Structure formats: C-alpha cells, structure tokens
PDB file of C-alpha atoms in Angstrom:
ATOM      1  CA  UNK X  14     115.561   3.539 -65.320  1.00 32.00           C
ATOM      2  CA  UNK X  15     117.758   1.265 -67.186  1.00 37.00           C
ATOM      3  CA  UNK X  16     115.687  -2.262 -67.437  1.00 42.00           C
ATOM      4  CA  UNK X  17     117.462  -5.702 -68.094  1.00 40.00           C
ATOM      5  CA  UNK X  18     115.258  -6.235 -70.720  1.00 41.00           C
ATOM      6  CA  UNK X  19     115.146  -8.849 -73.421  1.00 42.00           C
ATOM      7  CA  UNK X  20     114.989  -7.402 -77.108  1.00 41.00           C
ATOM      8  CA  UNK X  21     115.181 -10.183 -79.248  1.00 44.00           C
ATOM      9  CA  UNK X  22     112.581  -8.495 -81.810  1.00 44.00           C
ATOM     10  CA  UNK X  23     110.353 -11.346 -81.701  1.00 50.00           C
ATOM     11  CA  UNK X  24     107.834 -10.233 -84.068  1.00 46.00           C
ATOM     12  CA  UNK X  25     110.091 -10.428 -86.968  1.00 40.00           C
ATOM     13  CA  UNK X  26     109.410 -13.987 -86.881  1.00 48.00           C
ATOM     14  CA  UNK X  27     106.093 -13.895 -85.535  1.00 49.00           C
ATOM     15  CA  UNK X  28     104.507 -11.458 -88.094  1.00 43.00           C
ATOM     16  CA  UNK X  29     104.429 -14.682 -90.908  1.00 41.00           C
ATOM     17  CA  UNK X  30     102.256 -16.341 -88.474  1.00 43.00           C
ATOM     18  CA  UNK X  31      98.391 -15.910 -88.370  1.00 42.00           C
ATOM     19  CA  UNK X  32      97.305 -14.977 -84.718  1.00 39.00           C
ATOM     20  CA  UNK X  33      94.508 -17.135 -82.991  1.00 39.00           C
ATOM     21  CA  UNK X  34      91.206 -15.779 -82.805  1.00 38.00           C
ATOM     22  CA  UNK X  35      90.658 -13.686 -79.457  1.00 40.00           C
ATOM     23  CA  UNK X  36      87.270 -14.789 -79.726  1.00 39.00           C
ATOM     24  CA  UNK X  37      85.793 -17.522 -78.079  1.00 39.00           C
ATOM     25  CA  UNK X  38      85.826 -20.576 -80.876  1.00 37.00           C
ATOM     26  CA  UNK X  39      82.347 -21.992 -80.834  1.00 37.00           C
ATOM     27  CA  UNK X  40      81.711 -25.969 -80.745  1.00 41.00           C
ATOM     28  CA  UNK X  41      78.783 -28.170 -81.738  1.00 45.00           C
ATOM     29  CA  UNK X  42      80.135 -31.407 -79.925  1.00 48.00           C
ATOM     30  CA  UNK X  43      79.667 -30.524 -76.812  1.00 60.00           C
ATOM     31  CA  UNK X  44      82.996 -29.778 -76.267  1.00 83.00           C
ATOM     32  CA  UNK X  45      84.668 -26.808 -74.610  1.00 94.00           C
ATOM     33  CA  UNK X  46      84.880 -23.393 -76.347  1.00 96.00           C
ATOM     34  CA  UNK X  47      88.149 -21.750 -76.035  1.00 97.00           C
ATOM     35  CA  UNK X  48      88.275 -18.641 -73.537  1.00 98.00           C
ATOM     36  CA  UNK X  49      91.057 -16.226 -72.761  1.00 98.00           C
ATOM     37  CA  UNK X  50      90.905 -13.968 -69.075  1.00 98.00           C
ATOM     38  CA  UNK X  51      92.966 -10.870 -68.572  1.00 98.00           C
ATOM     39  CA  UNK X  52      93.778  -9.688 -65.889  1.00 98.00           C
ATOM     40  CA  UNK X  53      92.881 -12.163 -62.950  1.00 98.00           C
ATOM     41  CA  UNK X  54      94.092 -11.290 -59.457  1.00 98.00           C
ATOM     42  CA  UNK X  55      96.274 -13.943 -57.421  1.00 98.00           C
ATOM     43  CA  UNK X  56      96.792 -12.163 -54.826  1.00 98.00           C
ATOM     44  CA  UNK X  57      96.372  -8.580 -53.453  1.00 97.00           C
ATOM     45  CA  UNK X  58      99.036  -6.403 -54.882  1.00 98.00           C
ATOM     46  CA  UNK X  59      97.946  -4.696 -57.966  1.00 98.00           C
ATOM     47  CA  UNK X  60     101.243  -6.561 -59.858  1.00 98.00           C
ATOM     48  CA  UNK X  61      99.771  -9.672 -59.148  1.00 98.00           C
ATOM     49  CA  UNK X  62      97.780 -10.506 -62.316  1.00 98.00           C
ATOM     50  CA  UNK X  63      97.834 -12.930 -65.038  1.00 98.00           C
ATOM     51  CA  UNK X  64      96.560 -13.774 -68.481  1.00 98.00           C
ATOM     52  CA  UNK X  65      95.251 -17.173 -69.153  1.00 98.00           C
ATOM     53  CA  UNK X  66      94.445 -18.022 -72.466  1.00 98.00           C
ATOM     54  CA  UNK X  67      92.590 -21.252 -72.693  1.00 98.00           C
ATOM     55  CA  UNK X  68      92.501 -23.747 -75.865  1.00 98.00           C
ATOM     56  CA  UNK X  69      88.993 -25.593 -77.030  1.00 97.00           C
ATOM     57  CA  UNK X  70      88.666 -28.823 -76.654  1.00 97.00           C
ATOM     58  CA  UNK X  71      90.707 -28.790 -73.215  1.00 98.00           C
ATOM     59  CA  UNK X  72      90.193 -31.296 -70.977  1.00 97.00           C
ATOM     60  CA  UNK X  73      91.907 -32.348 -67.491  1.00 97.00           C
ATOM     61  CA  UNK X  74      95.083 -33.681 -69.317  1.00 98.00           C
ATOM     62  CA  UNK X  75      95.845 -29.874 -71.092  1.00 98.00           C
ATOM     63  CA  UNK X  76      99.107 -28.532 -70.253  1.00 98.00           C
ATOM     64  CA  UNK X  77     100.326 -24.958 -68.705  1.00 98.00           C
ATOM     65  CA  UNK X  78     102.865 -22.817 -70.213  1.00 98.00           C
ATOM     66  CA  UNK X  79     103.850 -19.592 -67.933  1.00 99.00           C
ATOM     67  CA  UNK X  80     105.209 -16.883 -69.354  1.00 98.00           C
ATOM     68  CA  UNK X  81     107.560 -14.783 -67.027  1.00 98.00           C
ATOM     69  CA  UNK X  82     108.728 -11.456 -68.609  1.00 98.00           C
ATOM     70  CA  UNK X  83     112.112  -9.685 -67.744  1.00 98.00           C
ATOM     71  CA  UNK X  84     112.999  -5.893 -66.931  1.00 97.00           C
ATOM     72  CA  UNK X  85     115.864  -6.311 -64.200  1.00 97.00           C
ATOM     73  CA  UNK X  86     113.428  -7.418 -61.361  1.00 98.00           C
ATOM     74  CA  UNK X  87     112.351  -4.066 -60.913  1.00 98.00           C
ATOM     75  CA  UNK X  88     110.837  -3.044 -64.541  1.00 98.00           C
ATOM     76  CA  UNK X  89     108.563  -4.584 -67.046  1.00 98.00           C
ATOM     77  CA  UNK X  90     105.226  -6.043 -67.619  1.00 98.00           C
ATOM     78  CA  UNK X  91     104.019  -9.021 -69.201  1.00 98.00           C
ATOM     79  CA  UNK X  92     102.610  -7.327 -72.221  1.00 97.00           C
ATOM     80  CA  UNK X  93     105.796  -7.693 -72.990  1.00 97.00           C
ATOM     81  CA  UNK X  94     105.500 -11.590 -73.614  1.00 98.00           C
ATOM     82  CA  UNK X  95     102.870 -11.172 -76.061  1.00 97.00           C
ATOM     83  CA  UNK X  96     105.111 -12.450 -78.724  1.00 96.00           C
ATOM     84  CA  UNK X  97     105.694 -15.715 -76.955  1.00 97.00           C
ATOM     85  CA  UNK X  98     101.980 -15.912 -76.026  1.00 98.00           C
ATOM     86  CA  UNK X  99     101.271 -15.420 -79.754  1.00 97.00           C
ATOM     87  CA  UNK X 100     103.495 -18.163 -80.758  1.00 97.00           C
ATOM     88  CA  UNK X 101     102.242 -20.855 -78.788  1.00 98.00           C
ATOM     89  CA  UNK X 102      98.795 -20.549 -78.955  1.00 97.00           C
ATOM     90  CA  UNK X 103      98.996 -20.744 -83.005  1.00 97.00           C
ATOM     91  CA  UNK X 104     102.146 -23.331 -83.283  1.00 97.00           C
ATOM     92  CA  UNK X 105     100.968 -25.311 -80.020  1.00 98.00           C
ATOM     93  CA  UNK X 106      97.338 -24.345 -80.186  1.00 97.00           C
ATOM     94  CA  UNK X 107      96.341 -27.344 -77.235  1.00 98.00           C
ATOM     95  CA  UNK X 108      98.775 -25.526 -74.809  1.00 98.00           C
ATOM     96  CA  UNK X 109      97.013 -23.444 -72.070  1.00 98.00           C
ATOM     97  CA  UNK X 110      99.307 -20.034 -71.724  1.00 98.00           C
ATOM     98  CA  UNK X 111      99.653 -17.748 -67.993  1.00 98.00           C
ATOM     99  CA  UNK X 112     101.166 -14.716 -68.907  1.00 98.00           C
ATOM    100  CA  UNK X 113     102.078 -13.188 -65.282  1.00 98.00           C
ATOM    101  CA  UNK X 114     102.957 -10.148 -63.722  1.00 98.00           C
ATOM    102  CA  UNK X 115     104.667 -10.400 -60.699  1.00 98.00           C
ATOM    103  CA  UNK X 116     105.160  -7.754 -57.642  1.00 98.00           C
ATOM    104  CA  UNK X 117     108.900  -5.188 -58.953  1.00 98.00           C
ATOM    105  CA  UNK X 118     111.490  -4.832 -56.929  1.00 98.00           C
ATOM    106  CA  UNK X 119     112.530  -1.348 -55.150  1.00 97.00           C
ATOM    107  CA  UNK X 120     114.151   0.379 -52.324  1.00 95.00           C
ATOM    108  CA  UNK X 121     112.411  -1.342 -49.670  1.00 96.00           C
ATOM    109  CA  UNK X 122     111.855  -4.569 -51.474  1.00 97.00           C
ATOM    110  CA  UNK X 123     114.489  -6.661 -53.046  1.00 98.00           C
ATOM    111  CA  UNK X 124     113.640  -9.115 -55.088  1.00 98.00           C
ATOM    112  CA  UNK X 125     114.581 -12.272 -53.497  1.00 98.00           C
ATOM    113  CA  UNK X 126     111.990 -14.532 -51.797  1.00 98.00           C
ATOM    114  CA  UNK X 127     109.126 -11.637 -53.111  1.00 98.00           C
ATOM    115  CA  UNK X 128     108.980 -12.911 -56.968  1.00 98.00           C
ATOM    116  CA  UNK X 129     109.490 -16.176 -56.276  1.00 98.00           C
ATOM    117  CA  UNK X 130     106.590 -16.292 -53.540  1.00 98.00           C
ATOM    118  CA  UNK X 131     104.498 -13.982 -56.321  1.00 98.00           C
ATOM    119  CA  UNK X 132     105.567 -17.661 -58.457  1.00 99.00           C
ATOM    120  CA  UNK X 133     104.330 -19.769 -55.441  1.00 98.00           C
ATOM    121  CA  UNK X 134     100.751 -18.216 -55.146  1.00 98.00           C
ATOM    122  CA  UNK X 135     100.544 -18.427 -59.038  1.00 98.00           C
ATOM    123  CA  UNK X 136     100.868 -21.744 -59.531  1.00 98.00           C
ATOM    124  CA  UNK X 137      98.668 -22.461 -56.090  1.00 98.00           C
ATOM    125  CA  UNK X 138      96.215 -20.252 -57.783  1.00 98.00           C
ATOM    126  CA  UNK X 139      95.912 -22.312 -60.901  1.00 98.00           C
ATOM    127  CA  UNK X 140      96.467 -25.575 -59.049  1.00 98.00           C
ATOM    128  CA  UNK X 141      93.042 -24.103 -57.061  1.00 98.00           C
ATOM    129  CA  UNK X 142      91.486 -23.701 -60.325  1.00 98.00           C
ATOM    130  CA  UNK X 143      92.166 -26.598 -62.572  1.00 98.00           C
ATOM    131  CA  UNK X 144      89.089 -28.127 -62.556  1.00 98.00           C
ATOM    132  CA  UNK X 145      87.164 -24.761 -63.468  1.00 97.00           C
ATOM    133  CA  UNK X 146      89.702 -24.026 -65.955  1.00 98.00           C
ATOM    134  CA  UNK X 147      89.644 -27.901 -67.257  1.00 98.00           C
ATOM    135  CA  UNK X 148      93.572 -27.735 -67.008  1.00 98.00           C
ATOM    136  CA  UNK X 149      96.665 -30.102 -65.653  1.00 98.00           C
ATOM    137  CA  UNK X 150      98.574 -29.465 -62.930  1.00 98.00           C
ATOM    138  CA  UNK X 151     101.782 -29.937 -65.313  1.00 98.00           C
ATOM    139  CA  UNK X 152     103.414 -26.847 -65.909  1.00 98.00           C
ATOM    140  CA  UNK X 153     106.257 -25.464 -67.977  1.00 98.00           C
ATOM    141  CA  UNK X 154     108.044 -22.055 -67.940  1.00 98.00           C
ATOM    142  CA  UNK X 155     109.378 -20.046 -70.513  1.00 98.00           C
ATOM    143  CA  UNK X 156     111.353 -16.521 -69.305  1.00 98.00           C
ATOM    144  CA  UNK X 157     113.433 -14.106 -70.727  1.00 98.00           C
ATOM    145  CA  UNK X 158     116.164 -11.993 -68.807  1.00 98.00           C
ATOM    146  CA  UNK X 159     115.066 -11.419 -65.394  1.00 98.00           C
ATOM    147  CA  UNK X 160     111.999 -13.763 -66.138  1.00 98.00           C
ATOM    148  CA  UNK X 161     114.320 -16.401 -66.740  1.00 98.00           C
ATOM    149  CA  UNK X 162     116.154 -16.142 -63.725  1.00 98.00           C
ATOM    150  CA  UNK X 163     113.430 -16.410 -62.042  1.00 98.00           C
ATOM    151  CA  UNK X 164     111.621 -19.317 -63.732  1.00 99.00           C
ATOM    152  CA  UNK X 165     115.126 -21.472 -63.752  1.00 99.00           C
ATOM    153  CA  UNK X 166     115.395 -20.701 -59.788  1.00 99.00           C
ATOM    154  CA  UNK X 167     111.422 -21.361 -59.312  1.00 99.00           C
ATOM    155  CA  UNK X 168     111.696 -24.813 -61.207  1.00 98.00           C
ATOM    156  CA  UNK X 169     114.856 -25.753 -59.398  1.00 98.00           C
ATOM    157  CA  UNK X 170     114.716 -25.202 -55.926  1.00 98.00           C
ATOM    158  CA  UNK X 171     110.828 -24.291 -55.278  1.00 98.00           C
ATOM    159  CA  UNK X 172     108.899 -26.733 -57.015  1.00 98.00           C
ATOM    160  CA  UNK X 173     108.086 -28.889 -54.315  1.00 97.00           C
ATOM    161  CA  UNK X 174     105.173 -31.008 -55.906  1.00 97.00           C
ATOM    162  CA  UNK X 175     107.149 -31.415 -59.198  1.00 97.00           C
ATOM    163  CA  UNK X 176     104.486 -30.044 -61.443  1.00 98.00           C
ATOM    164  CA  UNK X 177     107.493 -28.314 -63.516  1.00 98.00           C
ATOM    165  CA  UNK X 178     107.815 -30.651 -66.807  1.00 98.00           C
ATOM    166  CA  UNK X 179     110.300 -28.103 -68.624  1.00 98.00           C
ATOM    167  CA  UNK X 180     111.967 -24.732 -68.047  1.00 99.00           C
ATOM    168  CA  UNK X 181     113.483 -22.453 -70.698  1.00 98.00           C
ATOM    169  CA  UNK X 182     115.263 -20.069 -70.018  1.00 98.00           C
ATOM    170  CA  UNK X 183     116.374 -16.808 -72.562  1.00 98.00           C
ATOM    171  CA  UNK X 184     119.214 -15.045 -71.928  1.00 98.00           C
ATOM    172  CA  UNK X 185     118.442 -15.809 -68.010  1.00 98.00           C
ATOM    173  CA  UNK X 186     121.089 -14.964 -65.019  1.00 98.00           C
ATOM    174  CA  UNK X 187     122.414 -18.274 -63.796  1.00 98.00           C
ATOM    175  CA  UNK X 188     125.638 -17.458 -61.042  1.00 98.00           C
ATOM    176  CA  UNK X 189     125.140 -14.261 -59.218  1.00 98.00           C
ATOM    177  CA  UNK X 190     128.627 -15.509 -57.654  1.00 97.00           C
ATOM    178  CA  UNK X 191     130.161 -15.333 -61.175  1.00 97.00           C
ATOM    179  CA  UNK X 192     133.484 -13.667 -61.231  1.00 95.00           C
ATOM    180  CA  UNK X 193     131.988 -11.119 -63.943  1.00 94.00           C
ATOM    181  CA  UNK X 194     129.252 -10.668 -62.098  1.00 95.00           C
ATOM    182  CA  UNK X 195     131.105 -10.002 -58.564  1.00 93.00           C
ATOM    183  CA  UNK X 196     134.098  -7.897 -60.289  1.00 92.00           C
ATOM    184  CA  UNK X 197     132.183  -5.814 -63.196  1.00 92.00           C
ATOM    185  CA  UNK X 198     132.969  -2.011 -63.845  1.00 91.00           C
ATOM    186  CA  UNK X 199     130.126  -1.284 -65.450  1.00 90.00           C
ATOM    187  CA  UNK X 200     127.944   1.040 -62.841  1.00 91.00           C
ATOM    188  CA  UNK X 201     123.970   0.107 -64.234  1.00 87.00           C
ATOM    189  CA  UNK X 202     124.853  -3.585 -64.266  1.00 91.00           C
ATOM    190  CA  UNK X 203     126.296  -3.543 -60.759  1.00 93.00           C
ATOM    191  CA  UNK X 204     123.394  -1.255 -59.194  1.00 94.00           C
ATOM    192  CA  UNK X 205     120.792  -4.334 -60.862  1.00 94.00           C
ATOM    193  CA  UNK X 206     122.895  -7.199 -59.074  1.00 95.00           C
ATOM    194  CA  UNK X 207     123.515  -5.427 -55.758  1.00 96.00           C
ATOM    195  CA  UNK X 208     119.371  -5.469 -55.847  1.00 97.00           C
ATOM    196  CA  UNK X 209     120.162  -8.916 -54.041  1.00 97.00           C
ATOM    197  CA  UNK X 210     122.802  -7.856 -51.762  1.00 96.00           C
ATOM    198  CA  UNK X 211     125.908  -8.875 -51.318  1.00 93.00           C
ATOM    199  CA  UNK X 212     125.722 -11.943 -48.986  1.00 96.00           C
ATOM    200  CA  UNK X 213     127.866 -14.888 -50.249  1.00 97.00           C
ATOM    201  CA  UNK X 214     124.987 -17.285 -49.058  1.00 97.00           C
ATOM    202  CA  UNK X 215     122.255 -15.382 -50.192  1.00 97.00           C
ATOM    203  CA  UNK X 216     123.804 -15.046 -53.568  1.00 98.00           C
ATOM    204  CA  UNK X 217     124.017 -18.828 -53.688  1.00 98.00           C
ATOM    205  CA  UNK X 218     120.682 -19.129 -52.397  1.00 98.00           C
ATOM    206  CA  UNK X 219     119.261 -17.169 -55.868  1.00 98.00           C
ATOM    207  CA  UNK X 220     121.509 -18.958 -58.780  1.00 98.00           C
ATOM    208  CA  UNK X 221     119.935 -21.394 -60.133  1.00 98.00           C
ATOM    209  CA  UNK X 222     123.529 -23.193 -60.757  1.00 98.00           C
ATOM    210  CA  UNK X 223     123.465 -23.665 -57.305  1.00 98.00           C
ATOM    211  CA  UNK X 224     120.176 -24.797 -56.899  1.00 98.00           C
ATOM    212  CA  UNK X 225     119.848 -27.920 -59.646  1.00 98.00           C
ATOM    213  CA  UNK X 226     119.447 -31.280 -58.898  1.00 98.00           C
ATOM    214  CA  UNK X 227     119.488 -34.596 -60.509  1.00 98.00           C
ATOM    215  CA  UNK X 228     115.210 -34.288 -60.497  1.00 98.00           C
ATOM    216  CA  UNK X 229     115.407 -31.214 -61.793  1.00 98.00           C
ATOM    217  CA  UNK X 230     113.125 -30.812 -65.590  1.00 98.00           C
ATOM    218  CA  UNK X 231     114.349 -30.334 -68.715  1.00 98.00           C
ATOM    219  CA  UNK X 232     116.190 -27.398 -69.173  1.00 99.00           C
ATOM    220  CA  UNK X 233     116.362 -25.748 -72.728  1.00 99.00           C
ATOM    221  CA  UNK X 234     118.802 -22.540 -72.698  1.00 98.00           C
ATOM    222  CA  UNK X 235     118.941 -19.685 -75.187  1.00 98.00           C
ATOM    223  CA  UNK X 236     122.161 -17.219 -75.137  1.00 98.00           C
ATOM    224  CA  UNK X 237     123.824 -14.474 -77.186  1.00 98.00           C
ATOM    225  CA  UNK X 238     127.800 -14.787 -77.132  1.00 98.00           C
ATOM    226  CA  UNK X 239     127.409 -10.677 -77.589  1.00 97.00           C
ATOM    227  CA  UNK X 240     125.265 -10.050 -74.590  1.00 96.00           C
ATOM    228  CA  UNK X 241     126.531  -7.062 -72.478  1.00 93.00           C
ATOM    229  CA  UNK X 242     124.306  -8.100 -69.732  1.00 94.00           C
ATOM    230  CA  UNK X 243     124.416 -11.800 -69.814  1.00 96.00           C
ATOM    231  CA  UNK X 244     128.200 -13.035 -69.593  1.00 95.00           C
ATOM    232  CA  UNK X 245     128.968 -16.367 -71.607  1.00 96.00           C
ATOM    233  CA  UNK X 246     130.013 -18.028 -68.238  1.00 97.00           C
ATOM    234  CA  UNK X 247     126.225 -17.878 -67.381  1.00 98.00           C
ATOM    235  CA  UNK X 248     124.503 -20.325 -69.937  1.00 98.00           C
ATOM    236  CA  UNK X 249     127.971 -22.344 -70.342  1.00 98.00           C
ATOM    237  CA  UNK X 250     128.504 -23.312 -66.644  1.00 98.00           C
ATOM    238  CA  UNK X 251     124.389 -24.208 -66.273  1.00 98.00           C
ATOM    239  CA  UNK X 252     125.024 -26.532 -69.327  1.00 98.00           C
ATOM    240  CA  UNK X 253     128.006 -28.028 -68.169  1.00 98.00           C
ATOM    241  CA  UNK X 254     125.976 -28.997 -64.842  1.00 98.00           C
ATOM    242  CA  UNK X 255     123.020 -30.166 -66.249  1.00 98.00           C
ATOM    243  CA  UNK X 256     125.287 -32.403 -68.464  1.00 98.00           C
ATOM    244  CA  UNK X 257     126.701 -33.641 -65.155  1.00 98.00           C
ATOM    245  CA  UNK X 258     123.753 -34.180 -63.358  1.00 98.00           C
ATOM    246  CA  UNK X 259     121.656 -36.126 -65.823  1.00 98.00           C
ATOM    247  CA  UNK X 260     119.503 -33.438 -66.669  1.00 98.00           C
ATOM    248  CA  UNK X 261     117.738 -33.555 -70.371  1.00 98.00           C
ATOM    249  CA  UNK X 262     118.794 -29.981 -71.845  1.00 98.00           C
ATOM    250  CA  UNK X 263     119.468 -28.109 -74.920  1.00 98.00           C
ATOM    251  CA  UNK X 264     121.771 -25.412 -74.855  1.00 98.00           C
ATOM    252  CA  UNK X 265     122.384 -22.657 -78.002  1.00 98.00           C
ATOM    253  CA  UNK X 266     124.743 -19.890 -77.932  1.00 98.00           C
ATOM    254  CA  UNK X 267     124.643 -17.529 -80.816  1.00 98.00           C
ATOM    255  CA  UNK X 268     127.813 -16.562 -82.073  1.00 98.00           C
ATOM    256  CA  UNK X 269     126.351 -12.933 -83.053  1.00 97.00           C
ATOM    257  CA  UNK X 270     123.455 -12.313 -80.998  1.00 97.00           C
ATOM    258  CA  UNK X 271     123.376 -10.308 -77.463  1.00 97.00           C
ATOM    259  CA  UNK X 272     120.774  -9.459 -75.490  1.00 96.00           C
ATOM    260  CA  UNK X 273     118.458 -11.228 -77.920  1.00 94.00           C
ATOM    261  CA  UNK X 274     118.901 -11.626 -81.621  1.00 95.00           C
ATOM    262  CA  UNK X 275     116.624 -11.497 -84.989  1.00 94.00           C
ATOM    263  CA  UNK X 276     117.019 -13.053 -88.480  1.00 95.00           C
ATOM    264  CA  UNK X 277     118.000 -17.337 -88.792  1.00 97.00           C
ATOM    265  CA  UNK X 278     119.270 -17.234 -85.364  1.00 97.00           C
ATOM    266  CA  UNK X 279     115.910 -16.382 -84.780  1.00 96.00           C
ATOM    267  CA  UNK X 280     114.102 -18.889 -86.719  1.00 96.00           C
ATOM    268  CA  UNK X 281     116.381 -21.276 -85.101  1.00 98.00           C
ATOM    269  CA  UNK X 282     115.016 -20.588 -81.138  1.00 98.00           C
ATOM    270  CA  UNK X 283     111.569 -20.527 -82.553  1.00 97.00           C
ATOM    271  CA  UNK X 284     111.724 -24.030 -84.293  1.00 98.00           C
ATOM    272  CA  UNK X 285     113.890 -25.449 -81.013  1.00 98.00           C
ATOM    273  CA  UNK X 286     111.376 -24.048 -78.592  1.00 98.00           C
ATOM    274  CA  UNK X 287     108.442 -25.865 -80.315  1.00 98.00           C
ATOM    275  CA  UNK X 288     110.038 -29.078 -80.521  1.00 98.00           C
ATOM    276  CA  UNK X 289     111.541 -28.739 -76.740  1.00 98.00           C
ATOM    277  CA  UNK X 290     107.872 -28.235 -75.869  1.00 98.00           C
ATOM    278  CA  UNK X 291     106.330 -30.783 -77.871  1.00 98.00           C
ATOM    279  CA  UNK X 292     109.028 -33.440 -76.081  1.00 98.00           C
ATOM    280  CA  UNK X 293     108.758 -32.416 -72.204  1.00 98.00           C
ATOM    281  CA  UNK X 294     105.046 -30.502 -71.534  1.00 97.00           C
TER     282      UNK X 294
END
C-alpha cells in the first residue's frame, strides 16, 4: 500500500544532537523526576495509544506538544515521529511530548470524524490526567502529511475549550476542494482523497482552509515547492487566509524540497520550529 508519508530524513539533522536520557533523571530537591510511558491506552481500539514523555522539574504550568504522524490516513505509526520527539525533548527539554497513534482508515471506515474523535478522547484523556501527570492543559500540535491535516483541522474547528496555543503543520493537506486535488490523473493520489468521499460539503467540512477563524492559534507551515503529493496551492492559499484573518503564522516553501527535504533547508525548519515553539506554547 502506497502511504502519504512524510520523508524529510529527519535524522540527518538530529544525529548532531545528544538524545535525553530514557531514564528517569533523579532529584535531591524534592522536585519531580522525569518519566516517560509507552504505550498508554485512551480508548479501546488497539490504535489508540500514546507516548508521553515527561520533563523533571514539571509542574502544573508545563506545556504539551502532540505529535501526530502521517501515512495517508490509513498507514503509519507514531514510531515514526521519533525524530520530532527526539528534538524537543533535548532542544525544549521543559516541553511534555504525546506521541499518538490514532485508529487507520479502511474499507468500512473513512477517516473523517474517526481520527479526529481518536484527537478528541486524547486530549480529554490528558486533560483527565493533568494533575497526575503535573501537566497544563495548553497544548500544541506538530504533524506531518496526513498528521498535519489532521492536527490543522483538530486545532481549527474542534478545539472547543481553546487549549490549542500553536499548530504546525508539515507538508499537511489544506483544500480537499482544490482544483488539483478534484481534477488529478494520478490513480494512488486520487484512491487516498476519495478515502473522504466525494461530497462537496463534506469535503469542506475536512479542509482546514475552510475551517479557520479569526481565534484560531498560531499557525507555522512547512512545504516543499517539489512535492508530488502536496500541491503548492495547499500551504499558499492557508497562508494567504491566515494573513487575512489576523492569524500569527509563519509560512516556508522550499524551492527544492518535496515531500520533505534534508540538508540547510533542513536546518532551517529545525531552527524555525524551536523558535515558533518557544513564542506560542
């Protein structure tokens, strides 16, 4: 199965980076030790598990960074945000991380309201849970592909309690009513979009270009001018609406990357994803 996947080679920039300890960091203060959980349930389905990765020293105040991995909505696994997991917790080491996995989309089950309720009972599970963890109810997203779809959408049109301080999205579907979405030859790419039917309303209903608002959080957008998957259109008209709405965002297109990219253009998403987070979370 062909999988919309994000392979922007992220460990070519990660590897110069010295990984956190996995073991719990002990404290003579009094003060908390940090912990990491694999594999906690949030609901029933065995897809619906998450990571959390907790700093020391947190206290009620520590922000929530969700990591929401791609594959086309009906592949992937969030081992496959490890990278992103690895960067924060040693660049933005008082950041609590969620890596999720969320319920894949098949024959009998598209994926439109199913991820986005498998986002719901997330967050209600770690709202449920703050005070155990020692965590805030702030949250930010980060997603790639699919993942980014999905946390843009979530953030936009589903956060009802406006925990959502920032969004990023990486190489993420905006406009499923996009001309070169609606009118493209190429067979795999169609047979991933028609995964949401082909209802006019419906197909509004899941953009996020549709969905923003004037409260929505700040937006920080990642695209590759090369991307076979991704047409320009996408990140270009979300920009152009968050300009006109108000809405604090950052928006890079790389000239030579596609479905993800490696080398300065690299460098350059890593540095402008730390500083994005450092301003907004």
């Amino acid at each position: 199965m062909y999988k919309f996947q994000f392979i922007v080679l992220l460990g070519f920039f990660f590897v110069i980076l010295h990984s956190c300890s996995e073991d719990p960091i002990a404290t003579d203060t009094g003060a908390l030790e940090a912990k990491n959980i694999i594999d906690l349930e949030y609901g029933s389905n065995t897809h619906q598990k998450y990571d959390i990765y907790l700093p020391k020293d947190r206290t009620a105040e520590t922000k929530v960074l969700i990591l929401v991995h791609g594959g086309g909505w009906n592949a992937g696994e969030k081992s496959e945000m490890n990278p992103f997991k690895d960067f924060i917790r040693e660049q933005l080491p008082e950041i609590a991380v969620v890596n999720m996995n969320y319920r894949l989309a098949d024959l009998n089950n598209p994926p439109y309201p199913m991820q986005i309720h498998d986002i719901d009972q997330l967050v209600q599970e770690l709202s449920n849970r703050a005070h155990e963890f020692q965590i805030s109810k702030d949250i930010g997203f980060i997603g790639s592909s699919a993942g980014a779809h999905l946390s843009l959408l979530w953030s936009y049109a589903h956060d009802t309690k406006e925990q959502v301080k920032m969004v990023c999205s990486i190489v993420g579907p905006t406009n499923l009513l996009d001309e070169a979405y609606i009118n493209t030859p190429n067979p795999v790419l169609r047979t991933l979009l028609d995964q949401f039917g082909n209802d006019p309303e419906v197909l509004e209903e899941v953009s996020p270009l549709y969905q923003v608002k004037t409260t929505s959080p700040a937006t920080l957008l990642f695209y590759g001018a090369q991307d076979p998957l991704i047409p320009n259109s996408q990140g270009i008209s979300l920009r152009d609406r968050l300009a006109e709405l108000n809405v604090e965002h950052q928006f890079t297109l790389y000239p030579n990357g596609g479905h993800g990219w490696v080398g300065l253009d690299l460098w350059d998403t890593a540095i402008k994803l730390k500083a994005f987070v450092q301003e907004h979370l």
